[in-house]
Short mmCIF file of C-alpha atoms in Angstrom, two decimals:
data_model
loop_
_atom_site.label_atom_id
_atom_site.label_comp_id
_atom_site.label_asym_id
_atom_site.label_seq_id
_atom_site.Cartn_x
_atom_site.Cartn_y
_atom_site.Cartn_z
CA UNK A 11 -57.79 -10.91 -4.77
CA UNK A 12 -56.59 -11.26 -1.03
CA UNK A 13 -53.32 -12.16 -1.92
CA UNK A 14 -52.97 -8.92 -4.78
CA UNK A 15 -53.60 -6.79 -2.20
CA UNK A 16 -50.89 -8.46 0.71
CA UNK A 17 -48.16 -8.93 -2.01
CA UNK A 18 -49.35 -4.89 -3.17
CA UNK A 19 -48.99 -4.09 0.21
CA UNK A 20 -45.84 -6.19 1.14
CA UNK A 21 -44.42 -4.51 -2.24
CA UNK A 22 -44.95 -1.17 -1.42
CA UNK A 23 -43.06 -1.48 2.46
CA UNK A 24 -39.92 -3.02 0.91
CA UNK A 25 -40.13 0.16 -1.35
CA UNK A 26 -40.67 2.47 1.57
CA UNK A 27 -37.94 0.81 3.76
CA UNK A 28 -34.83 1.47 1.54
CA UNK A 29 -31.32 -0.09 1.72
CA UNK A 30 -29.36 1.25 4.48
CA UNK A 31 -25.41 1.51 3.54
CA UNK A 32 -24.79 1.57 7.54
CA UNK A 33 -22.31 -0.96 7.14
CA UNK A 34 -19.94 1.53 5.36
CA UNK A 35 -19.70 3.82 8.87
CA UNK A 36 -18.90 0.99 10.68
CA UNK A 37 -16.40 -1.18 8.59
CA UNK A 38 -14.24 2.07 7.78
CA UNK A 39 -11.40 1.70 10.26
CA UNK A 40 -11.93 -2.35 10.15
CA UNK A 41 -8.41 -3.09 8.45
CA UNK A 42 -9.23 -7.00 8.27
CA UNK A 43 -11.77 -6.02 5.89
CA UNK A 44 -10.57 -3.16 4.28
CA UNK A 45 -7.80 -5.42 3.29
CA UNK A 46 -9.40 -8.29 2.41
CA UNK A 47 -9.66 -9.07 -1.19
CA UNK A 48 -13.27 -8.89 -1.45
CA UNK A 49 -15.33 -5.38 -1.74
CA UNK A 50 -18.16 -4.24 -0.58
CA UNK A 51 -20.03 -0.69 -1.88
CA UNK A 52 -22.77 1.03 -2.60
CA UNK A 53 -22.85 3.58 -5.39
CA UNK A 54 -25.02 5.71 -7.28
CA UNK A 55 -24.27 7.90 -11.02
CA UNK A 56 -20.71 6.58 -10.38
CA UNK A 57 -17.90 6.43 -13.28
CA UNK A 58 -14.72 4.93 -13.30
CA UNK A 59 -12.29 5.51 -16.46
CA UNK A 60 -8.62 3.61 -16.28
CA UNK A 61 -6.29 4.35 -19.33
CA UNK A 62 -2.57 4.49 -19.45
CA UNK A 63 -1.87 4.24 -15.68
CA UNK A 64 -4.75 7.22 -15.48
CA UNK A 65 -7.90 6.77 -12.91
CA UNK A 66 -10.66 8.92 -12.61
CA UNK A 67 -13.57 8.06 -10.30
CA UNK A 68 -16.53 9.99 -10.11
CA UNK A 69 -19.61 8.99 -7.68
CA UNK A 70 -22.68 11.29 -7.00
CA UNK A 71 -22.89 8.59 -3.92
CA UNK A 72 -20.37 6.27 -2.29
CA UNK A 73 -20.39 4.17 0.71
CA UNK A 74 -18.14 1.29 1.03
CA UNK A 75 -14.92 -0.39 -0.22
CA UNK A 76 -13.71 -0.56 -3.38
CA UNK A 77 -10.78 -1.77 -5.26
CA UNK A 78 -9.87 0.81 -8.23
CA UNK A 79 -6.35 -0.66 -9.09
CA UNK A 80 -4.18 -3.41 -8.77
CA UNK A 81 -0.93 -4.75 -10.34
CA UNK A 82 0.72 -7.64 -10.00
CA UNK A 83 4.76 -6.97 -10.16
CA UNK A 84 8.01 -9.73 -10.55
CA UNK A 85 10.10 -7.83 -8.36
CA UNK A 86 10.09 -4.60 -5.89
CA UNK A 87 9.36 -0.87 -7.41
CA UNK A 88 8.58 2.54 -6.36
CA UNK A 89 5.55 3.79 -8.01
CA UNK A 90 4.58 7.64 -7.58
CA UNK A 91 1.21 7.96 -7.24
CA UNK A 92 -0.05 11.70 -7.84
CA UNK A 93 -3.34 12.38 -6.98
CA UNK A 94 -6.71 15.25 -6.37
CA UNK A 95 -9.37 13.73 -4.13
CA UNK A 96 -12.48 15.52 -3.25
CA UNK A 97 -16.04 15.70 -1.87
CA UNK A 98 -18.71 17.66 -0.73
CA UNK A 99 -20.05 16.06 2.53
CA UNK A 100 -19.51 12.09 4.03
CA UNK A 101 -15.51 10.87 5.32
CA UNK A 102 -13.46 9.12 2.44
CA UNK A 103 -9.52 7.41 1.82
CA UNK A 104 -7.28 6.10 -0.34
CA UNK A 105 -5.37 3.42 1.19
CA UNK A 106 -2.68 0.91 -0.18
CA UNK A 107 -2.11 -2.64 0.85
CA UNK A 108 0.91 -4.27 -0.62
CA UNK A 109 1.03 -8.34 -1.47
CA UNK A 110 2.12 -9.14 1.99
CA UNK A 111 -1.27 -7.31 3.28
CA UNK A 112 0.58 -4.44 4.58
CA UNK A 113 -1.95 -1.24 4.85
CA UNK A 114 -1.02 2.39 4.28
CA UNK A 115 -3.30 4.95 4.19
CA UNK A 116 -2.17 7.40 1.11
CA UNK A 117 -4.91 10.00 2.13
CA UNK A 118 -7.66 10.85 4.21
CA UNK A 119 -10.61 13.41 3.30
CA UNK A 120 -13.94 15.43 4.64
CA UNK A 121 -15.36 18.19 2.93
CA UNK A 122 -13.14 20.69 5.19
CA UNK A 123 -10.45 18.49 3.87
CA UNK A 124 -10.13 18.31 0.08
CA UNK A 125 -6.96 17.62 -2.19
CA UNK A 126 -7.17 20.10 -4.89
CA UNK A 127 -4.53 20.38 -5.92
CA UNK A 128 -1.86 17.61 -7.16
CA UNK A 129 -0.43 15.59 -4.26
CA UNK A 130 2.33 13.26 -4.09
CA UNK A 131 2.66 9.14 -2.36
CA UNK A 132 5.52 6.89 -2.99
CA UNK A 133 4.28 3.08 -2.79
CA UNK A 134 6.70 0.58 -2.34
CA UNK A 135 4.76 -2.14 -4.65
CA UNK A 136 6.35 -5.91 -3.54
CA UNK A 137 6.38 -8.59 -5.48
CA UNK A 138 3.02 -10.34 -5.72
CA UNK A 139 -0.89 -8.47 -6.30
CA UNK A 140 -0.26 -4.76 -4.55
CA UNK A 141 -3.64 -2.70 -4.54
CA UNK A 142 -5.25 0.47 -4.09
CA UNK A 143 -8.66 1.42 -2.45
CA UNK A 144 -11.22 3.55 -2.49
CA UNK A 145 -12.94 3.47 1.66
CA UNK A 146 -15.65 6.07 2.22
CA UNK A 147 -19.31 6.49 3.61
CA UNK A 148 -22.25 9.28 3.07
CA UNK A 149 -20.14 10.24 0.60
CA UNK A 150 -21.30 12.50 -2.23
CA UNK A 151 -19.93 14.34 -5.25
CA UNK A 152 -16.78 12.26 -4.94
CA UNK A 153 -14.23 13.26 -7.15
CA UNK A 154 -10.65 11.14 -7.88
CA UNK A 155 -8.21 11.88 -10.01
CA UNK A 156 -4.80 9.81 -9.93
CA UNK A 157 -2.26 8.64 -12.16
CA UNK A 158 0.83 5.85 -11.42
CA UNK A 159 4.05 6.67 -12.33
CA UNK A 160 6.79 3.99 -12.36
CA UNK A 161 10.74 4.84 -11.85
CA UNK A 162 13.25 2.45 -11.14
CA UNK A 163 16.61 3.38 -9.08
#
């Protein structure tokens, strides 16, 4: 009976305590990580839809890093990437990071700061794995809408 009651009790803190996602606030400039190919997030009613070059993400909460496309390619390309990004309180960006682990940030967002309408990045993708990230923290209602275009010159 003594030990219902501990493990009740020891049940019950864990509850109470909670996860804390402060690791997003303090890895979100860290471009070792950021880059890195492993992710790390924390997410809550979140949807992510890829068809035809098309991404949309939605997330009622995001903190972290997350990878939300990649391509490998044979040989360099340009690849318009047209975008809307949104949210309604936390920091958030989009970044790229080509094969040879070069970082670009395509766009960075707070709620006084939303892309509502259509916006425009060229990515130079190199040959090898080129991807594209998702970096935020106390996000909420997130809201991403993008879509790759390839052209050739």
């Amino acid at each position: 009976m003594k030990k219902t009651i501990i493990s009740a009790v020891l049940l019950i803190f864990v509850l109470l305590t909670g996860c804390s996602n402060e690791f997003a606030k303090e890895q979100y400039d860290d471009t070792d990580l950021i880059i890195s190919s492993v992710d790390r997030y924390a997410k809550s009613m979140a949807v992510m839809s890829s068809v035809d070059n098309k991404i949309t993400f939605t997330a009622q909460q995001f903190d972290g890093r997350e990878t939300i496309w990649s391509g490998n390619y044979e040989d360099y390309r340009n690849v318009d990437i047209e975008f809307t990004f949104s949210i309604s309180s936390g920091k958030a960006k989009l970044v790229f990071i080509d094969s040879e682990g070069k970082l670009e940030n395509i766009a960075e967002i707070t709620p006084d700061s939303v892309i509502d309408v259509t916006m425009q990045y060229t990515a130079l993708m190199r040959e090898g794995v080129n991807r594209i990230k998702l970096v935020g923290y106390d996000c909420k209602d997130l809201e991403l809408n993008m879509e790759l275009k390839e052209w050739f010159e």
